[in-house]
mmCIF file of C-alpha atoms in Angstrom:
data_model
loop_
_atom_site.group_PDB
_atom_site.id
_atom_site.type_symbol
_atom_site.label_atom_id
_atom_site.label_comp_id
_atom_site.label_asym_id
_atom_site.label_seq_id
_atom_site.Cartn_x
_atom_site.Cartn_y
_atom_site.Cartn_z
ATOM 1 C CA MET S 1 158.601 102.737 95.047
ATOM 2 C CA MET S 2 156.786 104.985 97.759
ATOM 3 C CA GLU S 3 157.411 104.168 101.658
ATOM 4 C CA TRP S 4 153.928 102.294 101.957
ATOM 5 C CA GLU S 5 154.100 103.714 105.618
ATOM 6 C CA THR S 6 153.348 107.045 104.185
ATOM 7 C CA LEU S 7 149.934 105.435 103.117
ATOM 8 C CA SER S 8 146.537 107.172 104.902
ATOM 9 C CA ALA S 9 145.426 103.676 103.582
ATOM 10 C CA TRP S 10 147.647 101.647 104.995
ATOM 11 C CA GLN S 11 147.627 103.401 108.669
ATOM 12 C CA ASP S 12 143.969 103.259 108.811
ATOM 13 C CA THR S 13 142.459 100.263 107.757
ATOM 14 C CA ASN S 14 141.240 98.420 110.303
ATOM 15 C CA GLY S 15 138.046 96.715 108.344
ATOM 16 C CA THR S 16 138.841 94.439 104.644
ATOM 17 C CA LEU S 17 141.678 95.072 102.404
ATOM 18 C CA LEU S 18 140.828 93.982 99.004
ATOM 19 C CA HIS S 19 142.392 93.498 96.617
ATOM 20 C CA LEU S 20 140.823 92.353 92.710
ATOM 21 C CA GLY S 21 143.571 91.185 90.667
ATOM 22 C CA ALA S 22 145.806 90.082 93.131
ATOM 23 C CA GLY S 23 149.082 88.017 91.114
ATOM 24 C CA GLU S 24 151.465 86.623 93.030
ATOM 25 C CA CYS S 25 150.641 89.481 95.274
ATOM 26 C CA ARG S 26 154.110 91.245 95.666
ATOM 27 C CA GLU S 27 152.440 93.500 98.008
ATOM 28 C CA LEU S 28 151.495 90.388 100.856
ATOM 29 C CA GLU S 29 153.622 91.916 103.748
ATOM 30 C CA VAL S 30 152.981 95.099 103.464
ATOM 31 C CA TYR S 31 149.034 93.918 103.635
ATOM 32 C CA LEU S 32 149.627 91.650 106.565
ATOM 33 C CA ASN S 33 151.422 95.022 108.641
ATOM 34 C CA THR S 34 148.527 96.514 108.510
ATOM 35 C CA GLN S 35 146.018 96.449 111.063
ATOM 36 C CA ALA S 36 143.289 94.610 108.645
ATOM 37 C CA LYS S 37 140.755 92.205 110.253
ATOM 38 C CA ARG S 38 140.572 90.443 106.787
ATOM 39 C CA ILE S 39 142.929 90.733 103.966
ATOM 40 C CA VAL S 40 141.297 89.615 100.528
ATOM 41 C CA LEU S 41 143.075 88.300 97.007
ATOM 42 C CA VAL S 42 140.868 87.747 94.214
ATOM 43 C CA GLU S 43 143.116 86.534 91.727
ATOM 44 C CA ALA S 44 141.798 84.798 87.952
ATOM 45 C CA ASP S 45 144.238 82.580 86.986
ATOM 46 C CA PRO S 46 143.281 78.715 88.550
ATOM 47 C CA GLN S 47 147.842 78.708 89.122
ATOM 48 C CA VAL S 48 148.194 81.596 90.120
ATOM 49 C CA ALA S 49 145.313 81.206 93.556
ATOM 50 C CA GLN S 50 146.595 78.068 94.265
ATOM 51 C CA ALA S 51 149.961 78.710 94.707
ATOM 52 C CA LEU S 52 148.757 82.356 96.392
ATOM 53 C CA ARG S 53 146.695 79.971 98.453
ATOM 54 C CA ARG S 54 150.096 77.529 99.141
ATOM 55 C CA ARG S 55 152.197 80.895 100.540
ATOM 56 C CA THR S 56 149.517 82.420 102.609
ATOM 57 C CA GLN S 57 147.653 78.976 104.096
ATOM 58 C CA SER S 58 149.404 80.064 107.441
ATOM 59 C CA GLU S 59 148.239 83.271 107.818
ATOM 60 C CA SER S 60 144.627 83.487 109.316
ATOM 61 C CA ARG S 61 143.347 86.746 108.187
ATOM 62 C CA VAL S 62 144.031 86.653 104.521
ATOM 63 C CA GLN S 63 140.640 84.774 102.574
ATOM 64 C CA VAL S 64 141.820 83.925 98.558
ATOM 65 C CA ILE S 65 139.488 83.449 96.532
ATOM 66 C CA GLU S 66 139.846 82.393 92.701
ATOM 67 C CA ALA S 67 137.379 84.265 90.443
ATOM 68 C CA ALA S 68 137.609 87.213 88.197
ATOM 69 C CA VAL S 69 135.578 90.806 88.725
ATOM 70 C CA ALA S 70 133.040 91.197 85.527
ATOM 71 C CA GLU S 71 129.988 92.978 84.851
ATOM 72 C CA LYS S 72 128.407 89.652 85.606
ATOM 73 C CA SER S 73 128.800 87.115 86.989
ATOM 74 C CA GLY S 74 129.135 83.294 85.287
ATOM 75 C CA LYS S 75 131.966 81.336 83.167
ATOM 76 C CA ALA S 76 134.105 84.323 81.460
ATOM 77 C CA THR S 77 137.343 83.728 79.106
ATOM 78 C CA LEU S 78 140.500 84.869 80.274
ATOM 79 C CA TYR S 79 143.148 85.846 78.579
ATOM 80 C CA ARG S 80 146.902 84.842 79.110
ATOM 81 C CA TYR S 81 150.055 86.728 78.089
ATOM 82 C CA ASN S 82 153.864 85.770 77.642
ATOM 83 C CA LEU S 83 154.414 88.924 80.526
ATOM 84 C CA LYS S 84 154.694 86.792 83.649
ATOM 85 C CA GLY S 85 151.461 87.877 85.414
ATOM 86 C CA LEU S 86 149.715 89.587 82.486
ATOM 87 C CA THR S 87 145.840 88.722 82.314
ATOM 88 C CA THR S 88 142.817 90.213 81.253
ATOM 89 C CA LEU S 89 139.287 89.453 80.335
ATOM 90 C CA TYR S 90 139.556 92.181 77.714
ATOM 91 C CA PRO S 91 142.544 90.803 74.699
ATOM 92 C CA PHE S 92 144.656 94.120 73.668
ATOM 93 C CA THR S 93 143.840 95.248 70.426
ATOM 94 C CA SER S 94 146.600 97.974 70.003
ATOM 95 C CA SER S 95 149.547 96.452 71.724
ATOM 96 C CA SER S 96 150.684 94.963 68.247
ATOM 97 C CA SER S 97 152.386 98.192 67.173
ATOM 98 C CA ARG S 98 153.122 99.809 70.926
ATOM 99 C CA TRP S 99 154.461 95.946 72.203
ATOM 100 C CA PRO S 100 156.303 94.697 69.501
ATOM 101 C CA GLY S 101 157.371 91.394 72.235
ATOM 102 C CA LEU S 102 154.031 91.038 73.164
ATOM 103 C CA ARG S 103 151.431 87.727 72.707
ATOM 104 C CA LEU S 104 148.522 86.087 73.357
ATOM 105 C CA GLU S 105 149.872 82.342 74.971
ATOM 106 C CA SER S 106 146.220 81.072 76.186
ATOM 107 C CA GLU S 107 142.817 81.159 77.029
ATOM 108 C CA LEU S 108 141.173 79.400 80.046
ATOM 109 C CA THR S 109 137.374 79.579 80.425
ATOM 110 C CA ILE S 110 137.129 80.596 83.585
ATOM 111 C CA GLN S 111 134.798 81.574 86.543
ATOM 112 C CA ALA S 112 133.290 85.645 86.548
ATOM 113 C CA ILE S 113 131.945 87.297 89.546
ATOM 114 C CA SER S 114 129.963 90.760 89.794
ATOM 115 C CA PHE S 115 131.424 93.169 92.126
ATOM 116 C CA SER S 116 127.987 94.214 93.592
ATOM 117 C CA GLN S 117 127.566 89.948 94.444
ATOM 118 C CA LEU S 118 131.665 89.634 96.073
ATOM 119 C CA LEU S 119 130.760 92.438 98.310
ATOM 120 C CA GLU S 120 127.481 91.137 98.747
ATOM 121 C CA GLN S 121 129.346 88.266 100.118
ATOM 122 C CA LEU S 122 131.785 89.842 101.650
ATOM 123 C CA ALA S 123 129.671 92.073 104.140
ATOM 124 C CA LEU S 124 131.471 94.782 105.031
ATOM 125 C CA GLU S 125 131.065 95.881 108.843
ATOM 126 C CA GLU S 126 129.889 99.299 109.217
ATOM 127 C CA ASP S 127 132.187 102.239 111.170
ATOM 128 C CA LYS S 128 135.398 100.748 109.570
ATOM 129 C CA ALA S 129 137.950 101.668 107.295
ATOM 130 C CA HIS S 130 138.038 99.411 104.106
ATOM 131 C CA TRP S 131 141.182 98.951 101.626
ATOM 132 C CA LEU S 132 140.222 98.543 97.783
ATOM 133 C CA VAL S 133 143.168 97.854 95.633
ATOM 134 C CA ILE S 134 142.179 97.197 91.668
ATOM 135 C CA ASP S 135 144.454 95.238 89.260
ATOM 136 C CA ALA S 136 142.681 94.476 86.901
ATOM 137 C CA PRO S 137 143.892 95.453 83.064
ATOM 138 C CA GLY S 138 140.976 96.162 80.906
ATOM 139 C CA VAL S 139 137.899 96.806 83.569
ATOM 140 C CA GLU S 140 139.355 99.586 85.439
ATOM 141 C CA ALA S 141 136.781 101.791 84.258
ATOM 142 C CA GLN S 142 134.121 99.624 85.126
ATOM 143 C CA LEU S 143 135.557 98.959 88.301
ATOM 144 C CA LEU S 144 135.786 102.345 89.257
ATOM 145 C CA LYS S 145 131.722 103.567 87.863
ATOM 146 C CA ALA S 146 131.081 99.451 89.914
ATOM 147 C CA LEU S 147 132.171 101.422 93.484
ATOM 148 C CA ALA S 148 130.429 104.770 92.662
ATOM 149 C CA GLY S 149 127.490 103.067 92.426
ATOM 150 C CA GLN S 150 127.557 100.804 95.779
ATOM 151 C CA VAL S 151 125.533 102.028 99.227
ATOM 152 C CA PRO S 152 127.115 103.804 102.084
ATOM 153 C CA THR S 153 127.568 100.913 103.990
ATOM 154 C CA GLN S 154 128.992 99.194 101.018
ATOM 155 C CA ARG S 155 132.228 102.238 99.943
ATOM 156 C CA PHE S 156 136.153 102.088 100.634
ATOM 157 C CA SER S 157 138.033 104.416 103.036
ATOM 158 C CA TYR S 158 140.941 103.738 100.434
ATOM 159 C CA LEU S 159 141.330 102.846 96.965
ATOM 160 C CA SER S 160 144.701 102.072 94.909
ATOM 161 C CA LEU S 161 144.243 101.639 91.567
ATOM 162 C CA HIS S 162 146.880 99.639 89.152
ATOM 163 C CA SER S 163 146.225 101.164 85.816
ATOM 164 C CA SER S 164 148.907 99.075 83.022
ATOM 165 C CA ARG S 165 150.138 101.447 80.270
ATOM 166 C CA PHE S 166 149.866 97.880 78.214
ATOM 167 C CA VAL S 167 145.554 98.545 77.664
ATOM 168 C CA SER S 168 145.678 102.020 75.995
ATOM 169 C CA GLY S 169 149.311 104.409 76.767
ATOM 170 C CA ASP S 170 149.669 106.132 79.943
ATOM 171 C CA GLN S 171 149.093 109.331 77.940
ATOM 172 C CA SER S 172 145.062 108.403 76.883
ATOM 173 C CA ALA S 173 144.375 106.140 79.725
ATOM 174 C CA TRP S 174 145.227 108.109 82.990
ATOM 175 C CA PRO S 175 142.358 110.778 83.225
ATOM 176 C CA ALA S 176 139.646 109.166 81.986
ATOM 177 C CA LEU S 177 140.262 106.697 84.841
ATOM 178 C CA ARG S 178 141.462 109.655 87.262
ATOM 179 C CA GLN S 179 138.250 111.350 86.312
ATOM 180 C CA THR S 180 136.032 108.708 87.045
ATOM 181 C CA MET S 181 137.854 108.383 90.032
ATOM 182 C CA GLU S 182 136.859 111.485 91.048
ATOM 183 C CA LYS S 183 133.439 111.115 89.861
ATOM 184 C CA ALA S 184 133.876 108.380 92.499
ATOM 185 C CA ASN S 185 134.106 110.811 95.353
ATOM 186 C CA TYR S 186 138.428 109.391 95.465
ATOM 187 C CA ARG S 187 141.114 112.151 96.205
ATOM 188 C CA LEU S 188 144.239 111.489 94.742
ATOM 189 C CA GLU S 189 146.848 111.607 97.167
ATOM 190 C CA ASP S 190 149.851 109.536 95.497
ATOM 191 C CA VAL S 191 151.019 108.113 92.089
ATOM 192 C CA THR S 192 154.093 105.530 91.625
ATOM 193 C CA GLY S 193 154.916 103.727 89.034
ATOM 194 C CA TYR S 194 156.020 100.027 88.692
ATOM 195 C CA GLY S 195 157.593 97.740 85.679
ATOM 196 C CA SER S 196 154.172 99.168 82.886
ATOM 197 C CA GLN S 197 151.813 100.000 85.751
ATOM 198 C CA ARG S 198 150.558 103.533 87.704
ATOM 199 C CA ILE S 199 149.484 102.817 91.109
ATOM 200 C CA SER S 200 147.284 105.684 92.157
ATOM 201 C CA HIS S 201 146.300 105.614 95.675
ATOM 202 C CA ALA S 202 143.513 107.768 96.726
ATOM 203 C CA GLY S 203 140.977 108.401 99.188
ATOM 204 C CA ILE S 204 137.031 108.875 99.966
ATOM 205 C CA VAL S 205 136.050 112.521 99.647
ATOM 206 C CA GLU S 206 134.861 113.043 104.012
ATOM 207 C CA ASN S 207 132.005 115.257 102.781
ATOM 208 C CA TRP S 208 130.944 113.137 101.021
ATOM 209 C CA ILE S 209 131.296 110.743 103.522
ATOM 210 C CA VAL S 210 129.392 112.995 105.315
ATOM 211 C CA SER S 211 126.848 114.219 103.055
ATOM 212 C CA CYS S 212 125.770 110.401 102.422
ATOM 213 C CA GLN S 213 124.944 110.175 106.247
ATOM 214 C CA LEU S 214 122.947 112.873 105.830
ATOM 215 C CA GLY S 215 121.443 111.152 103.377
ATOM 216 C CA LYS S 216 120.977 108.268 105.186
ATOM 217 C CA GLU S 217 119.692 110.345 107.855
ATOM 218 C CA LYS S 218 116.916 112.194 106.012
ATOM 219 C CA GLN S 219 116.161 108.946 104.087
ATOM 220 C CA ARG S 220 115.536 106.936 107.666
ATOM 221 C CA ALA S 221 113.567 109.879 109.085
ATOM 222 C CA GLU S 222 111.599 110.149 106.104
ATOM 223 C CA GLU S 223 110.824 106.462 106.557
ATOM 224 C CA LEU S 224 109.705 107.420 109.837
ATOM 225 C CA GLN S 225 107.432 110.236 109.532
ATOM 226 C CA ALA S 226 105.907 107.888 106.182
ATOM 227 C CA SER S 227 105.425 105.495 108.673
ATOM 228 C CA CYS S 228 104.493 107.189 111.839
ATOM 229 C CA ASP S 229 102.004 108.218 108.962
ATOM 230 C CA ASN S 230 100.672 105.084 108.860
ATOM 231 C CA MET S 231 100.393 105.082 111.669
ATOM 232 C CA LEU S 232 98.126 107.986 112.841
ATOM 233 C CA GLN S 233 96.097 106.436 109.924
ATOM 234 C CA GLU S 234 95.408 103.269 111.025
ATOM 235 C CA SER S 235 94.792 104.692 114.631
ATOM 236 C CA GLN S 236 92.277 106.931 113.231
ATOM 237 C CA GLN S 237 90.881 104.558 111.151
ATOM 238 C CA LEU S 238 90.785 102.046 114.517
ATOM 239 C CA LYS S 239 89.105 104.997 116.574
ATOM 240 C CA GLN S 240 86.009 104.601 114.113
ATOM 241 C CA GLN S 241 86.045 100.974 113.926
ATOM 242 C CA LEU S 242 86.116 101.290 118.219
ATOM 243 C CA ALA S 243 83.118 103.986 117.970
ATOM 244 C CA GLU S 244 81.364 101.639 115.155
ATOM 245 C CA ALA S 245 81.730 99.258 117.617
ATOM 246 C CA GLU S 246 80.600 101.128 120.509
ATOM 247 C CA GLN S 247 77.758 101.737 118.587
ATOM 248 C CA ALA S 248 76.868 98.014 117.761
ATOM 249 C CA LEU S 249 76.566 97.697 121.689
ATOM 250 C CA SER S 250 74.864 100.642 122.997
ATOM 251 C CA LYS S 251 72.735 99.308 120.444
ATOM 252 C CA GLN S 252 72.618 95.676 121.670
ATOM 253 C CA LYS S 253 72.608 96.481 125.155
ATOM 254 C CA HIS S 254 69.258 98.304 124.809
ATOM 255 C CA GLN S 255 67.747 95.516 122.520
ATOM 256 C CA VAL S 256 69.200 93.542 125.457
ATOM 257 C CA GLU S 257 66.792 95.768 128.073
ATOM 258 C CA GLU S 258 63.969 95.539 125.243
ATOM 259 C CA LEU S 259 64.066 91.816 125.941
ATOM 260 C CA GLN S 260 64.400 91.950 129.378
ATOM 261 C CA ALA S 261 61.611 94.017 130.335
ATOM 262 C CA ALA S 262 59.507 91.697 127.806
ATOM 263 C CA ARG S 263 60.629 89.131 129.969
ATOM 264 C CA GLY S 264 59.745 90.766 133.028
ATOM 265 C CA SER S 265 56.082 91.765 131.504
ATOM 266 C CA LEU S 266 55.918 87.946 129.724
ATOM 267 C CA GLN S 267 56.945 86.326 133.773
ATOM 268 C CA HIS S 268 54.123 88.685 135.151
ATOM 269 C CA GLU S 269 51.354 87.555 132.890
ATOM 270 C CA ASN S 270 52.101 84.322 133.418
ATOM 271 C CA ARG S 271 51.619 84.496 136.870
ATOM 272 C CA GLN S 272 48.555 86.141 136.533
ATOM 273 C CA LEU S 273 47.474 83.140 134.244
ATOM 274 C CA LYS S 274 48.477 81.024 136.777
ATOM 275 C CA ALA S 275 46.367 82.723 139.689
ATOM 276 C CA GLU S 276 43.958 82.285 137.367
ATOM 277 C CA ASN S 277 44.339 79.182 136.556
ATOM 278 C CA GLU S 278 44.603 77.731 140.143
ATOM 279 C CA GLU S 279 41.178 80.015 141.216
ATOM 280 C CA ILE S 280 39.443 78.354 137.655
ATOM 281 C CA GLN S 281 40.424 75.240 139.199
ATOM 282 C CA GLN S 282 39.483 75.517 142.580
ATOM 283 C CA ARG S 283 36.198 76.773 141.436
ATOM 284 C CA GLN S 284 36.079 73.421 139.463
ATOM 285 C CA ALA S 285 36.245 71.137 142.854
ATOM 286 C CA LEU S 286 33.565 73.691 144.274
ATOM 287 C CA LEU S 287 31.195 72.407 141.281
ATOM 288 C CA GLU S 288 32.002 69.312 141.222
ATOM 289 C CA GLU S 289 31.832 69.390 144.740
ATOM 290 C CA GLU S 290 27.902 70.886 143.754
ATOM 291 C CA LEU S 291 27.407 68.383 141.577
ATOM 292 C CA ARG S 292 28.257 65.257 143.503
ATOM 293 C CA LYS S 293 26.153 67.048 146.585
ATOM 294 C CA ALA S 294 23.027 67.289 143.577
ATOM 295 C CA GLU S 295 23.233 63.849 142.943
ATOM 296 C CA VAL S 296 23.082 62.793 146.504
ATOM 297 C CA GLN S 297 19.925 64.852 146.673
ATOM 298 C CA LEU S 298 18.229 63.478 144.212
ATOM 299 C CA GLU S 299 18.797 59.925 144.615
ATOM 300 C CA LEU S 300 17.284 60.859 148.505
ATOM 301 C CA ILE S 301 14.346 62.121 146.027
ATOM 302 C CA LYS S 302 13.954 59.343 144.462
ATOM 303 C CA GLU S 303 14.223 56.712 147.246
ATOM 304 C CA LEU S 304 12.154 59.040 148.774
ATOM 305 C CA PHE S 305 9.100 59.003 145.734
ATOM 306 C CA LEU S 306 9.150 55.137 145.465
ATOM 307 C CA SER S 307 9.140 54.427 149.208
ATOM 308 C CA LYS S 308 5.851 56.942 148.178
ATOM 309 C CA GLU S 309 4.333 55.645 145.096
ATOM 310 C CA ASP S 310 4.827 51.863 146.953
ATOM 311 C CA ALA S 311 2.628 53.014 149.886
ATOM 312 C CA GLU S 312 0.248 53.827 147.574
ATOM 313 C CA GLN S 313 0.000 51.327 146.252
ATOM 314 C CA LEU S 314 -0.167 49.188 149.228
ATOM 315 C CA GLU S 315 -2.966 50.825 150.771
ATOM 316 C CA THR S 316 -4.855 50.670 147.194
ATOM 317 C CA LYS S 317 -4.560 46.748 147.704
ATOM 318 C CA GLU S 318 -5.626 47.088 151.329
ATOM 319 C CA ARG S 319 -9.158 49.096 151.248
ATOM 320 C CA ASP S 320 -9.733 46.773 147.466
ATOM 321 C CA ALA S 321 -9.549 44.130 149.480
#
């Protein structure tokens, strides 16, 4: 085995260390000696996960998740073989001729979780160096492809890939896995063997990180430009609405002025009518006074006429007598 201290991942990891298919996790002491803020061990076999949970219960940085990482979340079948620690979601169809002693011992129904959902739950911190360890026989290529599809903020700075010889043999499996790893923008740093496994350690290509950051900044700039364009369009619409409002306000002001002028004219006419009414009332009062005087004079005339007639009658009576 190689010296772990020489790995960039061991030296630089200060975020999350995620081990998929941790098993008994013989590397636990190595992981605990890193600066990783959080160590997440994912194991599908319930018995092994329970034992791992008991082993790490005093380690506050360690979290054990009992699940298998698969293409999608839900129920899945775990195949357990007679070789200690060898479990997989996909049975080995070509193992009888290459590994005649290998046999299937049991099948378990377990809970599976997709890689993207797992990362969503973990919520990796930005600006931290994270380390991903993949030890999942039969699904290595799927996980590498899923890893390549993650957004930059969910990318791991370092990758350690355990590739099993039981899947299809070193000669045919490894070149394809290495090519998939390189497509995921990881550069191989070291390769070593342990038992039936090849362990490949790789670091992410810095140019890719810069490229992703530039792409992210460009996207943000485009989003800001689009936002500015929307704000400019909204501003122009508001200016147009303001101009229309000012025009409507001016029209209403003109109408108010016309109404005020009409009101003033009506008030003037009302005052004139009031004055004319007062004059008519005065004239009516004078006429009524003249009428009363005429009536009095008429009464006097009537009285004078009656008095004269009475005198004439008396004079006639006296003459006749």
